[in-house]
Amino acid sequence: MSIPSSSGSSVNRILELIQGLLHIETSDGFMLFWAKEILGALLIVALFWMLSQLVVMILNKWGKRLTSFTSTDLDDRIMERAVPYVSRLFFILGVYLAIRSMPLNEKLVNIASGLLYIILVVIVFKLIYDALNDLINWYVAGQQETSRAAMSRQMLPVAEKIVSLFLMATALIIILKHFSYDIFSLVTALGIGSLAIGLAAKDTLANMISGFTLMLDRPFRIGDRIQLSGGQIGDVADIGLRSTKIKTLDNQLLVIPNSDLCNTMLINQAFPDNRAKGRINIGVSYGSDVERVKELLVTTAREVDEVLVDPLPESYFTSFGDSSLNMALFFWVEDYARLFAVTDKINTLIIRRFKEHEIEIPFPTRTVIMEKEQPICPTE
């Protein structure tokens, strides 16, 4: 093949570079030789691509028939996930064999083979991750609405992260071992580095450990209303690895580190169930008929539809105050979230009923008696 003189020098340099890389001698049949080799490699890739499509067709046809015999949809999900990955694996195998079929430099073949091996490992572990992820989600979705199911839903993000980190570490070790890296030296170095990072991030690690403790011990669930030792009240919005988010009654988001939450006292208003007990303290004037007041308080509470009849409302004469007889009304509501609203309704009715029955709610009063000063020495 003749080369024009104007570009002959540059083409010769390129040919010399390719010739040195491929270990072949330049001849008139050079282009024909490589056209034949490249065409053969492309045919191998095309053959494996067609084979992959055939396998996909078989899996789609017969795989669905096999999974239809089971009552669960887990195998359907895994089969649907696996089909695209099988196609990719066949294609990569075809590319690998095509490269091996060509008379390339051994170093170039090793580099290409290494890259294909990395891609192969990534695809396999991505398939494993997706299958395990489907398994975890299927298990959680199949549970009934119980405390165990709620715990599983809270642990789901943590389980996904743990599985992801484990598979990534395993894939990295397999790849490094394939390229003959010293795994033990790497693990030792990572251990020393992890120790340094752990000392620098001990607070973060403490919060993460506390997060696991909260998820396992489960003093509260997402959606529960809790009262902290500082008096803050709110609904649990999220339980994370580092912190817990609480939505207060003022519609503000309170973020508390898990380590602080594990070391504080709190009241969970949603345990053991959503029922809540309300209390209203009220004073009536001295001289009031105590039995009549107690009966009127109970009757007033029962007028509100949201007050439970089992257990019934109860009223008690609790103490003698400075200016009043102190009474207490106890009642139950079905949902703790409605306690404030029900208390408001009962208070409004109590004032109305007391006015109708001429029962006085006294103001705190003090009587001050001023004595007239007597002279020390009487005057004559």
Tab-separated table of C-alpha atoms in Angstrom:
chain	number	residue	atom	x	y	z
A	1	MET	CA	0.000	0.000	0.000
A	2	SER	CA	1.512	3.320	-1.057
A	3	ILE	CA	1.545	6.344	1.206
A	4	PRO	CA	1.471	9.928	-0.149
A	5	SER	CA	4.767	11.726	0.308
A	6	SER	CA	3.166	14.721	2.008
A	7	SER	CA	1.975	12.638	4.950
A	8	GLY	CA	4.326	9.714	4.666
A	9	SER	CA	6.517	10.601	7.610
A	10	SER	CA	3.630	10.986	10.075
A	11	VAL	CA	1.949	7.785	8.932
A	12	ASN	CA	5.227	5.905	9.179
A	13	ARG	CA	5.648	7.045	12.769
A	14	ILE	CA	2.123	5.843	13.609
A	15	LEU	CA	2.759	2.512	11.922
A	16	GLU	CA	6.036	2.116	13.776
A	17	LEU	CA	4.221	2.801	17.063
A	18	ILE	CA	1.497	0.251	16.281
A	19	GLN	CA	4.110	-2.192	15.016
A	20	GLY	CA	6.046	-1.978	18.257
A	21	LEU	CA	2.911	-2.274	20.347
A	22	LEU	CA	1.523	-5.255	18.449
A	23	HIS	CA	4.801	-7.062	17.738
A	24	ILE	CA	4.161	-7.504	14.005
A	25	GLU	CA	6.125	-6.759	10.900
A	26	THR	CA	4.972	-4.172	8.398
A	27	SER	CA	3.948	-5.642	5.072
A	28	ASP	CA	1.668	-4.931	2.161
A	29	GLY	CA	-0.985	-7.105	3.810
A	30	PHE	CA	-0.866	-5.177	7.105
A	31	MET	CA	-4.235	-3.434	6.755
A	32	LEU	CA	-5.863	-6.582	5.412
A	33	PHE	CA	-4.477	-8.605	8.309
A	34	TRP	CA	-5.848	-6.254	10.934
A	35	ALA	CA	-9.130	-5.835	9.172
A	36	LYS	CA	-9.494	-9.593	9.369
A	37	GLU	CA	-8.560	-9.691	13.078
A	38	ILE	CA	-10.888	-6.835	13.998
A	39	LEU	CA	-13.715	-8.362	11.995
A	40	GLY	CA	-13.198	-11.682	13.787
A	41	ALA	CA	-13.270	-9.934	17.164
A	42	LEU	CA	-16.450	-8.081	16.246
A	43	LEU	CA	-18.042	-11.342	15.149
A	44	ILE	CA	-17.235	-12.876	18.543
A	45	VAL	CA	-18.787	-9.889	20.328
A	46	ALA	CA	-21.851	-10.040	18.072
A	47	LEU	CA	-22.175	-13.780	18.645
A	48	PHE	CA	-22.157	-13.395	22.419
A	49	TRP	CA	-24.559	-10.466	22.206
A	50	MET	CA	-27.010	-12.619	20.264
A	51	LEU	CA	-26.420	-15.414	22.767
A	52	SER	CA	-27.202	-13.020	25.615
A	53	GLN	CA	-30.454	-11.994	23.932
A	54	LEU	CA	-31.355	-15.654	23.519
A	55	VAL	CA	-30.700	-16.300	27.208
A	56	VAL	CA	-32.770	-13.248	28.144
A	57	MET	CA	-35.640	-14.489	25.989
A	58	ILE	CA	-35.465	-17.938	27.606
A	59	LEU	CA	-35.375	-16.459	31.114
A	60	ASN	CA	-38.283	-14.147	30.385
A	61	LYS	CA	-40.354	-16.986	28.982
A	62	TRP	CA	-39.511	-19.954	31.190
A	63	GLY	CA	-38.456	-18.010	34.265
A	64	LYS	CA	-41.861	-16.389	34.596
A	65	ARG	CA	-43.511	-19.783	34.218
A	66	LEU	CA	-41.379	-21.216	37.007
A	67	THR	CA	-41.993	-18.273	39.340
A	68	SER	CA	-45.742	-18.448	38.704
A	69	PHE	CA	-45.883	-21.721	40.657
A	70	THR	CA	-44.896	-19.958	43.900
A	71	SER	CA	-47.214	-17.898	46.085
A	72	THR	CA	-44.646	-15.188	46.805
A	73	ASP	CA	-43.548	-12.440	44.447
A	74	LEU	CA	-39.960	-12.435	45.751
A	75	ASP	CA	-38.716	-14.792	43.037
A	76	ASP	CA	-40.458	-12.642	40.410
A	77	ARG	CA	-38.589	-9.581	41.658
A	78	ILE	CA	-35.233	-11.371	41.710
A	79	MET	CA	-35.810	-12.826	38.243
A	80	GLU	CA	-36.710	-9.401	36.888
A	81	ARG	CA	-33.546	-7.977	38.458
A	82	ALA	CA	-31.273	-10.762	37.212
A	83	VAL	CA	-32.217	-10.762	33.514
A	84	PRO	CA	-30.444	-7.484	32.551
A	85	TYR	CA	-27.331	-8.479	34.507
A	86	VAL	CA	-27.127	-11.848	32.722
A	87	SER	CA	-27.179	-10.021	29.390
A	88	ARG	CA	-24.328	-7.759	30.502
A	89	LEU	CA	-22.259	-10.689	31.748
A	90	PHE	CA	-22.520	-12.467	28.392
A	91	PHE	CA	-21.546	-9.280	26.570
A	92	ILE	CA	-18.464	-8.782	28.785
A	93	LEU	CA	-17.461	-12.409	28.230
A	94	GLY	CA	-17.698	-11.831	24.484
A	95	VAL	CA	-15.514	-8.706	24.705
A	96	TYR	CA	-12.944	-10.605	26.767
A	97	LEU	CA	-12.741	-13.498	24.287
A	98	ALA	CA	-12.561	-11.028	21.396
A	99	ILE	CA	-9.563	-9.305	22.972
A	100	ARG	CA	-7.916	-12.656	23.655
A	101	SER	CA	-8.405	-13.703	20.031
A	102	MET	CA	-6.407	-10.751	18.716
A	103	PRO	CA	-2.573	-10.823	18.513
A	104	LEU	CA	-2.103	-7.919	20.901
A	105	ASN	CA	0.751	-7.091	23.205
A	106	GLU	CA	0.498	-9.118	26.424
A	107	LYS	CA	0.688	-5.991	28.560
A	108	LEU	CA	-2.204	-4.420	26.672
A	109	VAL	CA	-4.206	-7.645	26.993
A	110	ASN	CA	-3.585	-7.726	30.750
A	111	ILE	CA	-4.739	-4.124	31.153
A	112	ALA	CA	-7.923	-4.765	29.162
A	113	SER	CA	-8.547	-8.022	31.021
A	114	GLY	CA	-8.093	-6.245	34.349
A	115	LEU	CA	-10.614	-3.571	33.442
A	116	LEU	CA	-13.114	-6.182	32.293
A	117	TYR	CA	-12.565	-8.133	35.522
A	118	ILE	CA	-13.326	-5.027	37.582
A	119	ILE	CA	-16.498	-4.412	35.572
A	120	LEU	CA	-17.470	-8.069	36.000
A	121	VAL	CA	-17.042	-7.936	39.790
A	122	VAL	CA	-19.030	-4.698	40.014
A	123	ILE	CA	-21.901	-6.185	37.986
A	124	VAL	CA	-22.007	-9.391	40.045
A	125	PHE	CA	-21.999	-7.565	43.375
A	126	LYS	CA	-24.560	-5.041	42.152
A	127	LEU	CA	-26.803	-7.993	41.288
A	128	ILE	CA	-26.246	-9.473	44.764
A	129	TYR	CA	-26.991	-6.106	46.397
A	130	ASP	CA	-30.224	-5.630	44.444
A	131	ALA	CA	-31.326	-9.192	45.253
A	132	LEU	CA	-30.632	-8.732	48.981
A	133	ASN	CA	-32.331	-5.350	48.920
A	134	ASP	CA	-35.421	-6.926	47.371
A	135	LEU	CA	-35.305	-9.666	49.993
A	136	ILE	CA	-35.155	-7.172	52.876
A	137	ASN	CA	-37.962	-5.010	51.476
A	138	TRP	CA	-40.086	-8.086	50.773
A	139	TYR	CA	-39.605	-9.307	54.338
A	140	VAL	CA	-40.546	-5.943	55.859
A	141	ALA	CA	-43.542	-5.429	53.549
A	142	GLY	CA	-44.865	-8.904	54.331
A	143	GLN	CA	-45.041	-8.335	58.072
A	144	GLN	CA	-48.271	-7.367	59.756
A	145	GLU	CA	-48.735	-4.106	61.651
A	146	THR	CA	-47.033	-5.145	64.871
A	147	SER	CA	-44.288	-3.720	67.042
A	148	ARG	CA	-41.867	-6.116	65.363
A	149	ALA	CA	-42.883	-4.798	61.943
A	150	ALA	CA	-42.373	-1.207	63.089
A	151	MET	CA	-38.920	-2.124	64.331
A	152	SER	CA	-38.104	-3.775	61.005
A	153	ARG	CA	-39.095	-0.626	59.123
A	154	GLN	CA	-36.850	1.474	61.347
A	155	MET	CA	-33.941	-0.910	60.867
A	156	LEU	CA	-34.418	-1.090	57.080
A	157	PRO	CA	-32.192	1.917	56.177
A	158	VAL	CA	-29.505	0.685	58.574
A	159	ALA	CA	-29.616	-2.836	57.129
A	160	GLU	CA	-29.316	-1.474	53.592
A	161	LYS	CA	-26.261	0.594	54.544
A	162	ILE	CA	-24.600	-2.346	56.312
A	163	VAL	CA	-25.210	-4.670	53.349
A	164	SER	CA	-23.904	-2.028	50.946
A	165	LEU	CA	-20.706	-1.431	52.941
A	166	PHE	CA	-20.081	-5.166	53.376
A	167	LEU	CA	-20.508	-5.908	49.673
A	168	MET	CA	-18.332	-2.953	48.670
A	169	ALA	CA	-15.564	-4.095	51.013
A	170	THR	CA	-15.807	-7.687	49.753
A	171	ALA	CA	-15.698	-6.580	46.110
A	172	LEU	CA	-12.678	-4.369	46.805
A	173	ILE	CA	-10.817	-7.237	48.487
A	174	ILE	CA	-11.556	-9.581	45.560
A	175	ILE	CA	-10.316	-7.005	43.037
A	176	LEU	CA	-7.146	-6.267	45.003
A	177	LYS	CA	-6.442	-9.962	45.436
A	178	HIS	CA	-6.843	-10.479	41.670
A	179	PHE	CA	-4.142	-7.874	41.043
A	180	SER	CA	-1.857	-9.540	43.656
A	181	TYR	CA	-2.003	-6.754	46.232
A	182	ASP	CA	-1.086	-7.576	49.831
A	183	ILE	CA	-4.477	-7.619	51.532
A	184	PHE	CA	-3.095	-7.999	55.065
A	185	SER	CA	-0.889	-4.933	54.756
A	186	LEU	CA	-3.835	-2.953	53.441
A	187	VAL	CA	-6.073	-4.136	56.284
A	188	THR	CA	-3.380	-3.198	58.815
A	189	ALA	CA	-3.043	0.267	57.315
A	190	LEU	CA	-6.799	0.693	57.277
A	191	GLY	CA	-6.956	-0.436	60.902
A	192	ILE	CA	-4.463	2.204	61.983
A	193	GLY	CA	-6.275	4.819	59.923
A	194	SER	CA	-9.619	3.762	61.384
A	195	LEU	CA	-8.216	4.121	64.897
A	196	ALA	CA	-7.089	7.669	64.169
A	197	ILE	CA	-10.434	8.521	62.603
A	198	GLY	CA	-12.259	6.920	65.529
A	199	LEU	CA	-10.386	9.057	68.055
A	200	ALA	CA	-11.128	12.180	66.052
A	201	ALA	CA	-14.801	11.313	65.582
A	202	LYS	CA	-15.598	9.674	68.916
A	203	ASP	CA	-18.705	11.824	69.412
A	204	THR	CA	-20.070	10.786	66.031
A	205	LEU	CA	-19.355	7.127	66.786
A	206	ALA	CA	-21.023	7.470	70.185
A	207	ASN	CA	-24.120	8.898	68.500
A	208	MET	CA	-24.137	6.054	65.959
A	209	ILE	CA	-23.880	3.409	68.688
A	210	SER	CA	-26.653	5.174	70.591
A	211	GLY	CA	-28.714	5.165	67.396
A	212	PHE	CA	-28.399	1.381	67.180
A	213	THR	CA	-29.350	1.182	70.868
A	214	LEU	CA	-32.485	3.254	70.308
A	215	MET	CA	-33.524	1.111	67.347
A	216	LEU	CA	-33.011	-2.130	69.267
A	217	ASP	CA	-34.331	-1.029	72.670
A	218	ARG	CA	-37.164	0.963	71.065
A	219	PRO	CA	-38.224	3.321	73.869
A	220	PHE	CA	-40.253	5.107	71.190
A	221	ARG	CA	-41.278	4.680	67.564
A	222	ILE	CA	-41.583	7.055	64.648
A	223	GLY	CA	-44.835	8.950	65.141
A	224	ASP	CA	-44.895	8.568	68.951
A	225	ARG	CA	-45.371	11.676	71.075
A	226	ILE	CA	-42.710	11.998	73.747
A	227	GLN	CA	-41.961	14.459	76.519
A	228	LEU	CA	-38.309	15.119	77.324
A	229	SER	CA	-36.872	15.824	80.743
A	230	GLY	CA	-36.532	19.486	79.748
A	231	GLY	CA	-40.283	19.731	79.186
A	232	GLN	CA	-40.253	19.698	75.368
A	233	ILE	CA	-43.123	17.732	73.811
A	234	GLY	CA	-43.256	16.553	70.222
A	235	ASP	CA	-43.776	13.724	67.764
A	236	VAL	CA	-40.815	11.588	66.672
A	237	ALA	CA	-40.230	12.348	62.980
A	238	ASP	CA	-37.107	10.301	62.291
A	239	ILE	CA	-34.595	8.080	64.099
A	240	GLY	CA	-31.230	8.308	62.358
A	241	LEU	CA	-27.804	6.909	63.074
A	242	ARG	CA	-26.486	10.199	64.450
A	243	SER	CA	-29.540	12.070	65.707
A	244	THR	CA	-33.270	11.853	66.308
A	245	LYS	CA	-35.639	14.476	64.902
A	246	ILE	CA	-38.700	15.526	66.902
A	247	LYS	CA	-41.456	17.755	65.552
A	248	THR	CA	-42.702	19.912	68.419
A	249	LEU	CA	-46.286	21.038	68.937
A	250	ASP	CA	-45.189	24.483	67.677
A	251	ASN	CA	-44.293	22.861	64.312
A	252	GLN	CA	-40.563	23.243	64.921
A	253	LEU	CA	-37.981	20.538	64.294
A	254	LEU	CA	-35.944	19.559	67.335
A	255	VAL	CA	-32.738	17.646	66.502
A	256	ILE	CA	-31.221	15.755	69.442
A	257	PRO	CA	-27.958	13.739	69.313
A	258	ASN	CA	-28.681	10.091	70.024
A	259	SER	CA	-26.100	9.917	72.814
A	260	ASP	CA	-27.938	12.701	74.680
A	261	LEU	CA	-31.287	11.033	74.084
A	262	CYS	CA	-30.042	7.718	75.487
A	263	ASN	CA	-28.968	9.420	78.725
A	264	THR	CA	-32.122	11.406	79.400
A	265	MET	CA	-35.466	10.584	80.987
A	266	LEU	CA	-38.504	10.844	78.753
A	267	ILE	CA	-42.203	10.050	78.760
A	268	ASN	CA	-43.705	8.222	75.803
A	269	GLN	CA	-47.360	9.174	75.627
A	270	ALA	CA	-48.033	6.537	72.949
A	271	PHE	CA	-47.126	3.579	75.193
A	272	PRO	CA	-48.679	1.186	76.046
A	273	ASP	CA	-51.412	2.489	73.705
A	274	ASN	CA	-52.697	5.778	72.287
A	275	ARG	CA	-55.151	6.406	75.104
A	276	ALA	CA	-54.301	9.346	77.348
A	277	LYS	CA	-55.472	10.454	80.769
A	278	GLY	CA	-56.338	14.094	81.293
A	279	ARG	CA	-56.523	16.037	84.536
A	280	ILE	CA	-58.226	19.344	85.270
A	281	ASN	CA	-57.607	21.123	88.576
A	282	ILE	CA	-60.247	23.588	89.726
A	283	GLY	CA	-61.115	25.383	92.947
A	284	VAL	CA	-64.552	26.286	94.303
A	285	SER	CA	-65.431	28.676	97.084
A	286	TYR	CA	-65.687	27.602	100.681
A	287	GLY	CA	-69.277	26.755	101.514
A	288	SER	CA	-69.884	24.914	98.225
A	289	ASP	CA	-71.502	21.480	98.321
A	290	VAL	CA	-68.504	19.192	97.602
A	291	GLU	CA	-70.563	16.164	96.561
A	292	ARG	CA	-72.649	18.274	94.232
A	293	VAL	CA	-69.520	19.785	92.652
A	294	LYS	CA	-67.940	16.343	92.149
A	295	GLU	CA	-71.078	14.997	90.504
A	296	LEU	CA	-71.367	18.063	88.265
A	297	LEU	CA	-67.745	17.719	87.115
A	298	VAL	CA	-68.250	14.089	86.103
A	299	THR	CA	-71.522	14.877	84.323
A	300	THR	CA	-69.899	17.767	82.457
A	301	ALA	CA	-67.003	15.600	81.286
A	302	ARG	CA	-69.382	12.936	79.994
A	303	GLU	CA	-71.114	15.530	77.826
A	304	VAL	CA	-68.028	15.632	75.583
A	305	ASP	CA	-68.245	12.864	72.980
A	306	GLU	CA	-64.495	12.206	72.861
A	307	VAL	CA	-64.307	11.380	76.580
A	308	LEU	CA	-64.253	7.611	77.073
A	309	VAL	CA	-66.932	5.907	79.138
A	310	ASP	CA	-64.559	3.054	79.981
A	311	PRO	CA	-62.951	4.044	82.244
A	312	LEU	CA	-65.471	6.605	83.443
A	313	PRO	CA	-64.455	10.163	84.386
A	314	GLU	CA	-63.744	10.638	88.096
A	315	SER	CA	-63.568	13.678	90.352
A	316	TYR	CA	-61.893	14.072	93.752
A	317	PHE	CA	-61.702	16.627	96.512
A	318	THR	CA	-57.929	16.937	96.773
A	319	SER	CA	-57.090	19.653	99.318
A	320	PHE	CA	-58.057	22.762	101.248
A	321	GLY	CA	-56.588	25.803	99.559
A	322	ASP	CA	-55.975	29.274	100.942
A	323	SER	CA	-59.103	30.594	99.281
A	324	SER	CA	-60.789	27.558	97.692
A	325	LEU	CA	-61.695	23.915	97.974
A	326	ASN	CA	-59.439	22.226	95.417
A	327	MET	CA	-61.002	19.612	93.144
A	328	ALA	CA	-59.522	17.385	90.415
A	329	LEU	CA	-61.292	15.866	87.410
A	330	PHE	CA	-59.757	12.850	85.638
A	331	PHE	CA	-60.883	11.576	82.244
A	332	TRP	CA	-59.604	9.447	79.353
A	333	VAL	CA	-59.470	10.087	75.602
A	334	GLU	CA	-58.890	7.583	72.790
A	335	ASP	CA	-56.014	9.476	71.157
A	336	TYR	CA	-53.375	11.441	73.060
A	337	ALA	CA	-53.180	13.908	70.161
A	338	ARG	CA	-56.727	15.070	71.042
A	339	LEU	CA	-56.075	15.593	74.751
A	340	PHE	CA	-55.578	19.380	74.548
A	341	ALA	CA	-58.674	19.880	72.401
A	342	VAL	CA	-60.838	17.752	74.707
A	343	THR	CA	-59.494	19.567	77.777
A	344	ASP	CA	-60.487	22.872	76.179
A	345	LYS	CA	-64.046	21.617	75.571
A	346	ILE	CA	-64.419	20.375	79.159
A	347	ASN	CA	-63.056	23.619	80.656
A	348	THR	CA	-65.512	25.654	78.596
A	349	LEU	CA	-68.423	23.473	79.712
A	350	ILE	CA	-67.348	23.594	83.378
A	351	ILE	CA	-67.507	27.394	83.431
A	352	ARG	CA	-70.931	27.304	81.785
A	353	ARG	CA	-72.321	24.661	84.185
A	354	PHE	CA	-70.896	26.383	87.270
A	355	LYS	CA	-72.625	29.620	86.263
A	356	GLU	CA	-75.906	27.770	85.746
A	357	HIS	CA	-75.659	26.142	89.198
A	358	GLU	CA	-74.293	29.286	90.912
A	359	ILE	CA	-71.046	27.629	91.931
A	360	GLU	CA	-68.357	30.232	92.480
A	361	ILE	CA	-64.754	29.899	91.343
A	362	PRO	CA	-63.016	32.237	93.818
A	363	PHE	CA	-60.103	34.529	93.120
A	364	PRO	CA	-57.136	34.186	95.466
A	365	THR	CA	-57.729	36.771	98.212
A	366	ARG	CA	-55.808	37.943	101.253
A	367	THR	CA	-57.188	39.804	104.226
A	368	VAL	CA	-54.736	42.222	105.846
A	369	ILE	CA	-55.601	43.520	109.332
A	370	MET	CA	-53.779	46.691	110.287
A	371	GLU	CA	-53.477	47.184	114.044
A	372	LYS	CA	-53.355	50.714	115.438
A	373	GLU	CA	-49.988	51.486	116.962
A	374	GLN	CA	-50.023	52.135	120.709
A	375	PRO	CA	-47.688	54.782	122.106
A	376	ILE	CA	-44.830	53.494	124.218
A	377	CYS	CA	-45.290	56.158	126.839
A	378	PRO	CA	-48.873	57.368	127.270
A	379	THR	CA	-49.235	61.096	127.318
A	380	GLU	CA	-51.088	62.836	130.070
